[in-house]
Amino acid sequence: MPKKLIVDGTEIEVEDGITLLQACEMAGAEIPRFCYHERLSIAGNCRMCLVEVEGAPKPVASCAQTVNDLRPNKDGSPNVIHTTSQVVKKAREGVMEFLLINHPLDCPICDQGGECDLQDQAMAYGIGGSRYQENKRAVENKYIGPLIKTIMTRCIHCTRCVRYMTEIAGVEELGLAGRGEDAEITTYLENGILSEMSANAVDLCPVGALTHRPWAHNARPWEMKKTESIDVMDAVGSNIRVDTRGAEVMRLLPRNNDSVNEEWISDKTRHVCDGLRTQRLDKPYIRRDGRLVPASWEEALALVAEKLKSTPPERVGAIAGDLAGAEEMFAMKNLMSGLGIKSIDCRAPGEVLHPSFGRPSYLFNSTIEGIDGADAILLVGTNPRLEAPVLNSRIRRRWRNGGVSIGLIGEQAPLTYAYEWIGDTPDKLSELASGSHMFSGILRQASAPMIIVGPAAYTRPDGQAVLAEAARIAAAAQEGLQTGRAVFNILHSAAARAAGLDLGLVPAEGGRDTAGVIAGAGAGEIDVVYLLGADEFDMGELGQAFVIYQGTHGDAGAHRADVILPGAAYTEKSATYLNTEGRTQMTQKAIFAPGEAKEDWTILRALSAEVGKTLPYDRLQQLRAAIYKAAPHFQRLDEIGPHGDDSLNQLAERQGSLSDAPFVNRIKDFYFTNPIARASGIMAELSALKAEKMSTGQLRAAE
């Protein structure tokens, strides 16, 4: 039932159950806070949010009291709240003075300087001095992990970091020890925290007690140019901000998007930026006498053109990698099709997803935001904690709220929430489809069920049969649900995959898929292989084929290549990506590519002119116009686009036999999943630390 309030003379009507802080802000009042955060539980520690409620004996902590808690007036009139009265002003000044008693005067050397809530609120609500003359308290710095630097004397015990680690990250290893003046934020066993999302705690710290260790003393916020962009480390498409100084990416920060990543990003997304400037390909190379030597663009393109023109189309294969944008994939498809080459693929070896079954067969149809309302979740062949940490945090939050059953068919893993392990073999899918397993009843009785199928399920010889069984389970669970509610979901781990499938980067009739191209090259049936940033397979299997590698880093593909064409990373180009739910998003150029490297679509456009099949666009706008004509939903930014038939009947009707082989998760090392990450020294440090903890049995996750 709506409730009326008078805030600073303004009468408003608010929803039942909201906090006084939220109500005051709806009325236009500004309420300072340190401990309160919209996505965390309420602690009521800092008391900066005090307001005066007429009739209350003392100022009220507005974050911890709801409008329902207000005592009604005898005459039935609305409750009156003051946020700028002398009582409130004096209370806030007292709280600020108290909080600053022990805070060191080290703003000039603090990495929070310029982005510090304490600075801002001390200027707005504090006083010019302090009456405290005694010795200040000093607290020993704590080791929280390789990404977080601590200066604990600055800590005001707001406990945002504790609540984040416990509630969102799912690593219950940080807490408040002691009482009163002796209270300290610490890890329980003085052991570093290693979570895939630990560094978000630094963003939440309002006072500089936690700062980013890799960025320490590198730059000030006002020195950097800020560019809004999209992350490509996984298929979630987290919204990020790229901060640059000159020609260098200094840091990557999250942007808020409630439908995708909220305001969180993974540690890999945040700290991979040092990999953007190491092991870069900044000039073309040609292999001569067994060695790669620098060459001009003219030489490199001429050699590639000669090989493509002189080789029969059936003996050429092209593979797009996990980080490719829609623009370069579309240009590659057009070029290869113009040359009569049918063996084009954007999928991983063995991956069976195909656009012929419709968009619902390869997208996260329930949407990422839809996880918040799920009451039954079945995970099949996936480890979302490693494949999509931000999405996994949504599942954890849904689990913490209660009222959801989670089952897993696949490799057991610590997923930061409790789940029922059904088994690790495909026959468990048959039991669920037939209704003989108990969890099938949970799915069918649920009002908002979800089935999430991961790479371990659809990247295997019997992948088609596995998808068919999953589709049949989804169809059974969907019976009786309201129209339009999707159940079947594919979780991608590669940023390029959804866009590649939408653009039809799959073999034409008679062509070879990725596994077929690799096998054909090894058998001598494929003479030329074009790799568009494709590094995630064993290059030794390509045999004696002539390999053209177009990419950004000196990774596996570049080591095997006979010609290297240096491209641009995601921070160096404007490119379109579709995330795992099919949402169209776009990166923005924050810096220029190093040396002679070029944007990938321009390389393919120049190559097309060399082979005599000039592509009909020489500007990015023209290329995008061609993409929009072929796939109109690409132009609707931040929209998911049409899903077509949600029944998945065509996929469910597929026949095939299930093997006895267990599901094996594809990602073994979260920190080394792509060339940029493998070039990062920070990722290497995190990977080594995790390996050490696993070997000593120190690594554990909250259940």
XYZ file of C-alpha atoms in Angstrom:
703
model
C 0.000 0.000 0.000
C 1.518 3.377 -0.975
C 2.547 5.650 1.872
C 2.636 9.447 1.938
C 5.586 11.348 3.403
C 6.650 14.968 3.628
C 10.390 15.305 2.961
C 11.847 18.806 3.392
C 8.437 20.286 2.707
C 7.720 18.155 -0.372
C 4.890 15.651 -0.157
C 5.561 12.369 -1.957
C 3.928 8.969 -2.233
C 6.248 5.984 -2.002
C 5.950 2.236 -2.316
C 5.466 0.071 0.707
C 8.669 -1.339 2.233
C 11.313 0.987 0.813
C 13.913 2.555 3.107
C 13.765 6.131 4.339
C 16.978 6.786 2.442
C 15.373 5.743 -0.825
C 12.243 7.748 -0.033
C 14.264 10.882 0.693
C 16.193 10.534 -2.551
C 12.941 10.113 -4.461
C 11.946 13.486 -3.033
C 15.159 15.024 -4.344
C 17.125 15.082 -1.098
C 20.795 14.104 -1.038
C 21.636 11.570 1.657
C 25.321 10.831 2.362
C 26.331 7.264 3.109
C 29.365 5.032 3.473
C 28.084 1.605 4.472
C 24.842 1.517 2.496
C 24.906 0.046 -1.010
C 21.913 -0.807 -3.156
C 23.140 -4.311 -4.024
C 24.301 -5.338 -0.549
C 22.520 -6.159 2.674
C 21.946 -3.303 5.113
C 24.487 -2.932 7.906
C 23.780 0.521 9.399
C 27.407 0.958 10.487
C 28.498 4.423 9.461
C 25.479 6.568 10.595
C 26.171 9.225 7.960
C 22.651 8.833 6.613
C 20.979 10.241 9.722
C 17.758 12.177 9.149
C 15.313 13.877 11.501
C 11.847 12.349 11.754
C 9.335 14.503 13.595
C 8.243 12.649 16.705
C 11.344 10.460 16.932
C 13.512 10.986 20.032
C 16.783 11.178 18.041
C 18.054 11.226 14.446
C 17.226 8.062 12.526
C 19.579 5.989 10.343
C 17.629 6.236 7.116
C 19.298 3.223 5.461
C 18.154 0.788 8.161
C 14.578 1.936 8.641
C 11.738 1.433 6.204
C 8.740 3.668 5.705
C 6.663 0.923 7.338
C 8.650 1.372 10.561
C 7.523 4.987 10.989
C 5.074 5.578 13.828
C 1.840 6.958 12.322
C 0.721 10.406 13.447
C -2.364 10.535 15.650
C -4.218 12.752 13.211
C -3.388 10.496 10.267
C -1.218 13.129 8.607
C 1.914 12.046 6.660
C 5.175 11.632 8.543
C 7.508 14.604 8.263
C 11.218 14.068 7.552
C 13.977 16.691 7.567
C 17.306 16.075 5.831
C 18.839 19.562 6.118
C 17.811 20.715 9.613
C 20.306 21.858 12.234
C 19.808 18.589 14.102
C 20.798 16.614 10.998
C 23.690 18.942 10.192
C 25.129 18.655 13.693
C 24.677 14.870 13.740
C 26.457 14.408 10.410
C 29.306 16.684 11.431
C 29.748 14.674 14.614
C 29.739 11.368 12.733
C 32.242 12.673 10.179
C 34.532 13.980 12.941
C 34.351 10.593 14.619
C 35.126 8.701 11.409
C 38.139 10.905 10.700
C 39.694 10.540 14.170
C 42.135 7.858 13.055
C 42.189 8.490 9.315
C 45.694 9.369 8.105
C 46.239 12.630 6.232
C 47.669 10.845 3.184
C 45.328 11.991 0.416
C 48.230 13.060 -1.876
C 49.552 9.481 -2.049
C 46.243 7.615 -1.961
C 45.062 5.972 -5.163
C 41.491 6.848 -4.241
C 42.372 10.519 -4.534
C 39.981 12.169 -6.955
C 37.448 9.328 -6.645
C 37.112 9.200 -2.868
C 33.699 9.297 -1.216
C 35.314 10.263 2.074
C 36.916 13.349 0.526
C 33.660 14.425 -1.088
C 31.515 13.908 1.970
C 34.053 15.430 4.367
C 33.957 18.603 2.277
C 30.145 18.610 2.034
C 29.128 17.485 5.510
C 32.211 17.713 7.742
C 33.885 20.493 9.724
C 37.192 22.204 9.169
C 39.109 20.594 12.024
C 39.132 17.969 14.751
C 38.990 18.164 18.504
C 40.853 14.858 18.880
C 44.349 15.392 20.271
C 45.239 11.894 21.475
C 47.422 9.368 19.632
C 45.835 7.917 16.547
C 45.124 4.241 16.106
C 47.263 2.322 13.616
C 46.238 -0.971 12.051
C 48.511 -3.473 10.377
C 47.889 -3.943 6.660
C 46.371 -7.274 5.653
C 47.141 -9.562 2.726
C 43.834 -10.038 0.942
C 45.204 -11.211 -2.386
C 47.448 -10.232 -5.308
C 44.907 -7.762 -6.702
C 44.006 -5.806 -3.575
C 46.364 -3.472 -1.749
C 45.366 -2.647 1.826
C 46.006 0.437 3.970
C 43.850 -0.596 6.882
C 44.440 2.482 9.028
C 42.104 4.250 6.575
C 39.323 1.722 7.205
C 36.087 3.018 8.784
C 34.518 -0.454 9.199
C 31.675 0.119 6.773
C 31.922 -3.656 5.990
C 31.041 -3.179 2.322
C 33.955 -5.437 1.358
C 32.873 -8.144 3.824
C 29.299 -8.119 2.585
C 30.367 -8.123 -1.056
C 32.726 -11.069 -0.645
C 30.128 -13.048 1.270
C 26.988 -12.172 -0.656
C 28.116 -11.580 -4.249
C 31.510 -13.201 -4.775
C 30.610 -16.198 -2.621
C 33.961 -16.373 -0.841
C 33.196 -16.294 2.860
C 36.751 -15.633 3.983
C 36.658 -11.948 4.924
C 35.213 -10.648 8.158
C 35.309 -8.171 11.005
C 37.339 -9.374 13.988
C 37.405 -7.670 17.378
C 35.158 -5.026 18.911
C 35.213 -1.269 19.321
C 38.588 0.317 18.758
C 40.159 -3.123 18.291
C 37.912 -4.080 15.367
C 39.730 -4.979 12.135
C 38.745 -6.227 8.705
C 40.784 -9.348 8.028
C 40.837 -12.725 6.344
C 40.003 -15.476 8.765
C 43.235 -17.389 8.412
C 45.449 -14.525 7.196
C 45.140 -16.138 3.806
C 44.798 -14.305 0.509
C 41.400 -14.425 -1.136
C 41.341 -15.813 -4.633
C 37.982 -15.251 -6.234
C 37.190 -14.595 -9.888
C 35.446 -11.382 -8.829
C 37.432 -10.206 -5.803
C 38.562 -6.825 -7.181
C 35.010 -5.419 -7.192
C 35.483 -4.949 -3.450
C 37.924 -2.130 -4.225
C 35.256 -0.227 -6.168
C 32.999 -0.480 -3.138
C 35.554 0.832 -0.629
C 34.655 4.482 0.091
C 37.847 5.498 1.911
C 40.914 4.073 0.178
C 41.474 1.222 2.627
C 41.372 -1.102 -0.397
C 43.048 -0.089 -3.652
C 44.115 -1.942 -6.775
C 47.621 -3.344 -6.324
C 48.450 -3.610 -10.075
C 47.532 0.054 -10.600
C 49.228 1.425 -7.499
C 50.662 4.899 -8.048
C 50.402 4.673 -11.841
C 47.988 7.451 -12.692
C 45.411 9.895 -11.382
C 41.777 9.811 -12.520
C 41.869 13.300 -14.017
C 44.834 12.378 -16.227
C 42.947 9.721 -18.133
C 40.584 9.746 -21.069
C 37.463 7.675 -20.407
C 35.803 5.586 -23.134
C 32.661 3.486 -22.682
C 33.056 0.032 -24.176
C 32.271 -3.686 -23.889
C 34.292 -6.567 -22.430
C 35.166 -9.619 -24.581
C 36.821 -11.902 -22.019
C 33.648 -13.989 -21.947
C 30.253 -13.984 -23.631
C 28.378 -12.008 -20.981
C 29.321 -8.707 -22.626
C 29.988 -6.814 -19.411
C 29.761 -3.053 -19.821
C 33.127 -1.449 -19.062
C 34.933 1.873 -19.129
C 38.389 2.035 -20.682
C 40.641 4.624 -19.054
C 43.633 5.580 -21.176
C 46.603 7.922 -20.898
C 48.255 8.646 -24.206
C 48.542 5.401 -26.161
C 48.200 3.106 -23.138
C 45.213 1.498 -21.464
C 45.717 2.248 -17.772
C 42.691 0.521 -16.296
C 39.351 -1.116 -17.045
C 36.366 -0.374 -14.822
C 32.757 -1.600 -14.771
C 29.796 0.395 -16.070
C 26.348 -0.198 -14.678
C 23.920 -2.213 -16.782
C 21.255 -3.914 -14.714
C 20.328 -6.247 -17.547
C 23.834 -7.615 -18.088
C 26.548 -7.214 -15.449
C 24.892 -4.791 -13.003
C 28.030 -3.026 -11.730
C 30.369 -6.031 -11.424
C 33.101 -7.399 -13.671
C 35.441 -10.356 -13.316
C 39.042 -9.962 -12.236
C 40.161 -11.064 -15.694
C 38.073 -8.355 -17.332
C 39.477 -5.714 -14.988
C 43.165 -6.592 -14.854
C 43.893 -8.000 -18.305
C 44.914 -4.555 -19.542
C 48.654 -5.211 -19.174
C 48.193 -8.033 -21.711
C 47.043 -5.445 -24.255
C 50.560 -4.016 -24.525
C 52.748 -7.130 -24.235
C 53.575 -9.677 -26.931
C 51.755 -7.526 -29.490
C 51.958 -8.011 -33.220
C 52.724 -4.545 -34.559
C 53.942 -5.278 -38.099
C 53.370 -7.938 -40.784
C 55.631 -10.988 -40.843
C 56.447 -13.576 -43.499
C 58.123 -16.904 -42.801
C 61.318 -17.239 -44.809
C 63.756 -20.147 -44.372
C 61.829 -21.306 -41.330
C 61.907 -17.934 -39.571
C 59.362 -15.136 -39.311
C 60.842 -11.890 -40.605
C 59.243 -8.425 -40.783
C 57.646 -7.486 -44.071
C 55.670 -4.627 -45.561
C 51.918 -4.711 -45.875
C 52.237 -4.861 -49.638
C 54.479 -7.941 -49.462
C 52.301 -9.738 -46.913
C 49.012 -9.074 -48.708
C 50.503 -9.998 -52.082
C 51.728 -13.352 -50.732
C 48.357 -14.109 -49.094
C 46.500 -13.126 -52.273
C 48.749 -15.350 -54.377
C 48.098 -18.325 -52.109
C 44.326 -17.786 -52.086
C 44.126 -17.341 -55.862
C 46.370 -20.278 -56.716
C 44.732 -22.763 -54.325
C 41.480 -24.535 -55.279
C 38.620 -23.272 -53.064
C 37.919 -26.739 -51.696
C 41.476 -26.838 -50.297
C 41.136 -23.587 -48.319
C 39.635 -23.197 -44.856
C 38.885 -20.098 -42.762
C 38.312 -20.060 -38.990
C 37.181 -17.094 -36.884
C 38.422 -16.924 -33.296
C 36.737 -16.223 -29.977
C 37.448 -12.464 -29.847
C 36.487 -11.490 -33.409
C 33.977 -8.686 -33.908
C 30.973 -8.924 -36.210
C 32.513 -6.531 -38.745
C 35.603 -8.600 -39.487
C 33.668 -11.884 -39.436
C 31.179 -10.510 -41.962
C 34.004 -9.215 -44.159
C 35.801 -12.571 -43.980
C 32.635 -14.442 -44.910
C 32.032 -12.166 -47.901
C 35.621 -12.486 -49.087
C 35.777 -16.244 -48.739
C 32.371 -16.717 -50.348
C 33.482 -14.513 -53.232
C 36.428 -16.841 -53.762
C 34.149 -19.889 -53.701
C 35.513 -21.104 -50.361
C 32.899 -23.101 -48.444
C 34.925 -24.182 -45.409
C 34.225 -21.201 -43.143
C 33.473 -21.560 -39.442
C 33.284 -19.441 -36.298
C 32.832 -22.340 -33.873
C 35.283 -24.242 -31.704
C 36.407 -27.700 -32.850
C 33.567 -30.155 -32.314
C 30.967 -27.496 -31.557
C 27.549 -28.494 -32.946
C 25.533 -25.287 -32.531
C 24.067 -24.258 -35.874
C 21.872 -21.358 -37.052
C 19.672 -23.707 -39.106
C 17.814 -24.613 -35.891
C 16.963 -20.966 -35.223
C 18.289 -18.410 -32.756
C 16.686 -20.088 -29.709
C 18.956 -23.090 -30.279
C 22.132 -21.125 -29.522
C 21.137 -18.202 -27.281
C 20.505 -17.631 -23.588
C 16.777 -17.255 -24.177
C 15.660 -16.623 -20.601
C 18.015 -13.607 -20.534
C 20.627 -12.970 -17.874
C 18.199 -10.788 -15.947
C 15.697 -13.646 -16.061
C 17.858 -15.585 -13.584
C 16.527 -13.282 -10.859
C 13.056 -14.810 -11.192
C 13.969 -18.477 -11.713
C 12.731 -21.073 -9.246
C 14.467 -24.123 -10.765
C 17.796 -24.165 -12.613
C 19.377 -27.155 -14.336
C 23.037 -26.766 -15.330
C 24.209 -29.111 -18.085
C 27.886 -29.398 -19.002
C 28.874 -26.022 -17.630
C 30.874 -24.341 -14.912
C 29.456 -20.797 -14.927
C 31.905 -19.712 -12.235
C 34.732 -19.986 -14.799
C 32.791 -19.510 -18.045
C 30.785 -16.466 -16.910
C 31.628 -15.297 -13.353
C 29.229 -12.344 -13.420
C 26.352 -14.566 -14.518
C 27.330 -17.046 -11.807
C 27.034 -14.282 -9.219
C 23.420 -13.770 -10.335
C 22.704 -17.432 -9.768
C 24.290 -17.170 -6.317
C 22.146 -14.163 -5.435
C 19.038 -16.023 -6.580
C 20.092 -18.982 -4.416
C 20.694 -16.748 -1.375
C 17.220 -15.260 -1.725
C 15.786 -18.777 -1.412
C 13.011 -20.549 -3.258
C 15.161 -22.050 -6.030
C 16.377 -25.599 -6.701
C 19.637 -26.000 -8.631
C 20.768 -29.228 -10.274
C 24.000 -30.017 -12.105
C 24.703 -32.617 -14.758
C 28.383 -32.415 -15.423
C 31.721 -32.150 -13.728
C 31.457 -31.275 -10.054
C 32.866 -27.873 -9.188
C 32.667 -25.289 -6.359
C 30.041 -22.917 -7.806
C 29.606 -20.644 -4.734
C 26.103 -22.029 -4.103
C 24.605 -25.345 -3.106
C 23.310 -27.621 -5.830
C 22.159 -31.181 -6.343
C 24.713 -33.130 -8.331
C 22.687 -35.391 -10.591
C 25.649 -37.030 -12.372
C 28.286 -36.360 -15.010
C 27.096 -38.543 -17.919
C 24.520 -37.832 -20.658
C 22.294 -40.704 -19.590
C 21.097 -38.508 -16.721
C 19.539 -36.264 -19.357
C 17.531 -39.228 -20.613
C 16.286 -39.885 -17.072
C 15.154 -36.284 -16.770
C 13.518 -36.332 -20.208
C 11.592 -39.509 -19.353
C 10.577 -38.153 -15.954
C 12.222 -40.983 -14.013
C 14.563 -38.703 -12.060
C 13.308 -36.710 -9.080
C 14.674 -33.411 -10.433
C 12.447 -33.710 -13.525
C 9.458 -33.229 -11.226
C 11.040 -30.096 -9.791
C 11.485 -28.675 -13.305
C 7.928 -29.504 -14.367
C 6.366 -28.070 -11.236
C 8.416 -24.877 -11.386
C 6.761 -21.668 -12.554
C 10.019 -20.238 -13.946
C 12.429 -23.094 -14.773
C 15.735 -22.639 -16.592
C 18.025 -25.096 -18.339
C 21.530 -23.781 -18.958
C 23.634 -25.812 -21.393
C 27.356 -25.106 -21.463
C 30.296 -25.801 -23.800
C 31.070 -29.196 -22.263
C 27.680 -30.387 -23.547
C 27.645 -29.038 -27.107
C 31.332 -29.471 -27.910
C 31.551 -33.246 -28.079
C 30.870 -36.003 -30.645
C 27.344 -36.628 -29.346
C 26.636 -32.923 -28.902
C 23.571 -32.988 -31.181
C 21.997 -35.775 -29.158
C 22.787 -33.948 -25.909
C 21.172 -30.739 -27.187
C 18.133 -32.698 -28.370
C 17.669 -34.264 -24.924
C 18.072 -30.884 -23.242
C 15.509 -29.394 -25.655
C 13.053 -32.187 -24.811
C 13.511 -31.539 -21.086
C 12.921 -27.825 -21.731
C 9.794 -28.579 -23.770
C 8.390 -30.712 -20.940
C 9.178 -28.007 -18.377
C 7.620 -25.355 -20.611
C 4.226 -27.067 -20.756
C 1.684 -25.079 -18.851
C 3.892 -21.995 -18.506
C 2.758 -18.592 -19.649
C 3.357 -17.906 -23.305
C 6.700 -16.380 -24.113
C 8.623 -17.714 -21.127
C 11.794 -19.377 -22.372
C 13.386 -22.334 -20.608
C 16.209 -23.488 -22.893
C 19.486 -21.548 -22.655
C 22.921 -21.867 -24.216
C 25.816 -20.385 -22.253
C 28.668 -19.344 -24.533
C 32.164 -18.712 -23.279
C 33.387 -16.887 -26.430
C 32.440 -13.270 -27.123
C 32.351 -13.793 -30.905
C 30.160 -16.870 -31.029
C 26.605 -15.490 -31.027
C 27.378 -12.856 -33.672
C 29.174 -15.419 -35.845
C 26.193 -17.773 -35.755
C 23.776 -14.923 -36.475
C 25.856 -13.944 -39.518
C 25.961 -17.538 -40.763
C 29.693 -18.179 -40.356
C 29.249 -21.913 -40.718
C 30.298 -24.177 -43.572
C 28.282 -24.007 -46.773
C 27.031 -27.267 -48.284
C 30.039 -29.436 -48.996
C 32.323 -27.349 -46.746
C 34.253 -28.361 -43.626
C 33.691 -27.172 -40.086
C 36.543 -26.147 -37.772
C 37.380 -29.725 -36.795
C 37.161 -30.758 -40.465
C 39.524 -27.977 -41.553
C 42.047 -28.944 -38.871
C 41.806 -32.650 -39.738
C 41.985 -31.875 -43.464
C 45.098 -29.767 -42.986
C 46.723 -32.546 -41.000
C 45.864 -35.083 -43.704
C 47.125 -32.857 -46.535
C 43.631 -32.238 -47.925
C 43.620 -28.541 -46.936
C 46.497 -26.460 -48.255
C 45.685 -22.984 -46.900
C 44.181 -22.106 -43.513
C 43.106 -18.535 -42.701
C 42.942 -17.891 -38.953
C 41.062 -14.764 -37.874
C 42.359 -14.599 -34.311
C 41.836 -18.343 -33.826
C 44.285 -19.685 -31.218
C 42.328 -22.133 -29.085
C 43.373 -25.446 -30.610
C 46.556 -27.452 -31.163
C 48.376 -25.801 -34.079
C 50.495 -28.919 -34.533
C 47.441 -30.593 -36.063
C 47.579 -28.305 -39.113
C 50.341 -30.374 -40.682
C 52.086 -28.743 -43.647
C 49.293 -26.331 -44.529
C 50.087 -22.708 -45.343
C 48.734 -20.737 -42.349
C 47.689 -17.090 -42.496
C 47.191 -15.592 -39.056
C 45.385 -12.304 -38.562
C 45.398 -11.321 -34.915
C 46.796 -9.217 -32.119
C 49.249 -11.286 -30.080
C 52.191 -13.586 -30.564
C 50.211 -16.579 -29.365
C 49.723 -20.103 -30.732
C 48.410 -19.005 -34.138
C 51.236 -16.534 -34.717
C 53.878 -19.116 -33.785
C 52.532 -21.482 -36.423
C 51.789 -18.870 -39.084
C 53.521 -18.479 -42.424
C 52.138 -14.957 -42.772
C 51.099 -12.682 -39.913
C 48.710 -9.775 -40.457
C 48.597 -7.644 -37.250
C 45.104 -6.627 -36.175
C 43.518 -4.451 -33.497
C 42.388 -5.491 -30.023
C 38.901 -4.748 -28.687
C 40.056 -1.498 -27.069
C 41.502 -0.312 -30.388
C 38.486 -0.574 -32.674
C 34.786 0.042 -32.865
C 33.277 -3.418 -33.235
C 29.900 -5.058 -32.710
C 29.451 -8.023 -30.378
C 26.432 -10.064 -29.400
C 26.532 -11.525 -25.920
C 25.313 -14.979 -24.966
C 21.676 -13.791 -24.818
C 21.940 -12.171 -28.272
C 22.137 -8.581 -27.004
C 23.785 -6.261 -29.526
C 26.572 -4.171 -28.010
C 29.495 -2.204 -29.375
C 33.068 -1.522 -28.328
C 34.540 1.928 -28.899
C 38.059 2.815 -29.975
C 39.929 4.055 -26.904
C 43.443 4.047 -28.402
C 45.032 3.307 -31.754
C 46.499 -0.083 -32.569
C 50.292 -0.244 -32.051
C 52.805 0.193 -34.870
C 51.522 -0.841 -38.278
C 48.611 -2.905 -36.973
C 45.237 -2.148 -38.571
C 41.584 -2.711 -37.788
C 40.683 -6.204 -38.891
C 37.970 -5.415 -41.412
C 40.280 -3.002 -43.237
C 42.848 -5.794 -43.640
C 40.233 -8.030 -45.236
C 39.052 -5.168 -47.451
C 42.619 -4.567 -48.666
C 43.107 -8.304 -49.229
C 39.920 -8.493 -51.277
C 41.326 -5.882 -53.647
C 44.531 -7.906 -53.976
C 42.675 -11.080 -54.965
C 40.444 -9.245 -57.416
C 37.248 -9.689 -55.372
C 36.956 -6.182 -53.946
C 34.405 -5.966 -51.158
C 31.684 -3.361 -51.762
C 32.549 -1.184 -48.774
C 35.565 0.931 -47.939
C 34.190 2.729 -44.880
C 32.959 1.340 -41.588
C 29.526 2.889 -42.091
C 29.146 1.100 -45.425
C 30.203 -2.213 -43.884
C 27.696 -1.836 -41.072
C 24.969 -0.930 -43.529
C 25.659 -4.239 -45.285
C 25.515 -6.089 -41.958
C 22.241 -4.389 -41.017
C 20.766 -5.389 -44.347
C 21.742 -9.035 -43.799
C 20.820 -9.053 -40.085
C 18.650 -6.041 -39.138
C 18.773 -6.695 -35.389
C 22.482 -5.788 -35.323
C 21.560 -2.111 -35.513
C 19.387 -2.201 -32.370
C 22.003 -1.543 -29.702
C 21.416 -2.956 -26.228
C 18.481 -4.993 -27.526
C 18.303 -8.766 -27.780
C 16.518 -9.001 -31.105
C 14.041 -11.560 -32.411
C 14.194 -15.100 -31.088
C 11.735 -16.666 -33.490
C 10.110 -19.943 -32.480
C 10.753 -20.657 -28.802
C 9.384 -24.151 -28.957
C 12.702 -25.646 -30.141
C 10.729 -28.457 -31.750
C 13.176 -28.799 -34.610
C 16.089 -29.287 -32.241
C 14.158 -31.616 -29.934
C 13.264 -33.874 -32.860
C 16.920 -34.522 -33.693
C 17.934 -38.123 -33.285
C 21.222 -39.471 -32.079
C 22.801 -41.768 -29.569
C 24.317 -40.553 -26.327
C 27.784 -41.729 -25.396
C 28.912 -42.903 -21.977
C 31.700 -40.330 -21.811
C 31.323 -37.911 -18.883
C 31.058 -34.178 -19.409
C 34.411 -32.447 -19.022
C 34.505 -28.685 -18.500
C 36.361 -26.860 -21.244
C 38.022 -24.161 -19.139
C 40.816 -25.534 -16.991
C 42.548 -22.235 -16.208
C 40.230 -19.247 -15.880
C 43.096 -16.807 -16.273
C 44.456 -18.187 -19.591
C 41.453 -18.412 -21.911
C 42.580 -16.142 -24.781
C 45.713 -14.535 -26.242
C 45.284 -11.254 -24.348
C 44.961 -13.046 -21.011
C 47.922 -15.308 -21.746
C 50.050 -12.227 -22.456
C 49.161 -10.652 -19.108
C 51.683 -10.851 -16.298
C 48.933 -10.276 -13.733
C 46.918 -13.214 -15.088
C 50.053 -15.362 -14.955
C 50.537 -14.435 -11.294
C 46.920 -15.263 -10.474
C 47.115 -18.555 -12.345
C 50.291 -19.557 -10.488
C 48.765 -18.615 -7.136
C 45.630 -20.618 -7.832
C 47.687 -23.635 -8.908
C 49.723 -23.376 -5.698
C 46.621 -23.193 -3.528
C 45.025 -26.125 -5.300
C 48.147 -28.238 -4.821
C 48.268 -27.450 -1.105
C 44.542 -27.843 -0.536
C 44.096 -24.198 0.521
C 41.629 -23.314 -2.211
C 38.040 -23.632 -1.191
C 34.773 -21.928 -1.981
C 31.721 -21.221 0.085
C 28.974 -23.741 -0.251
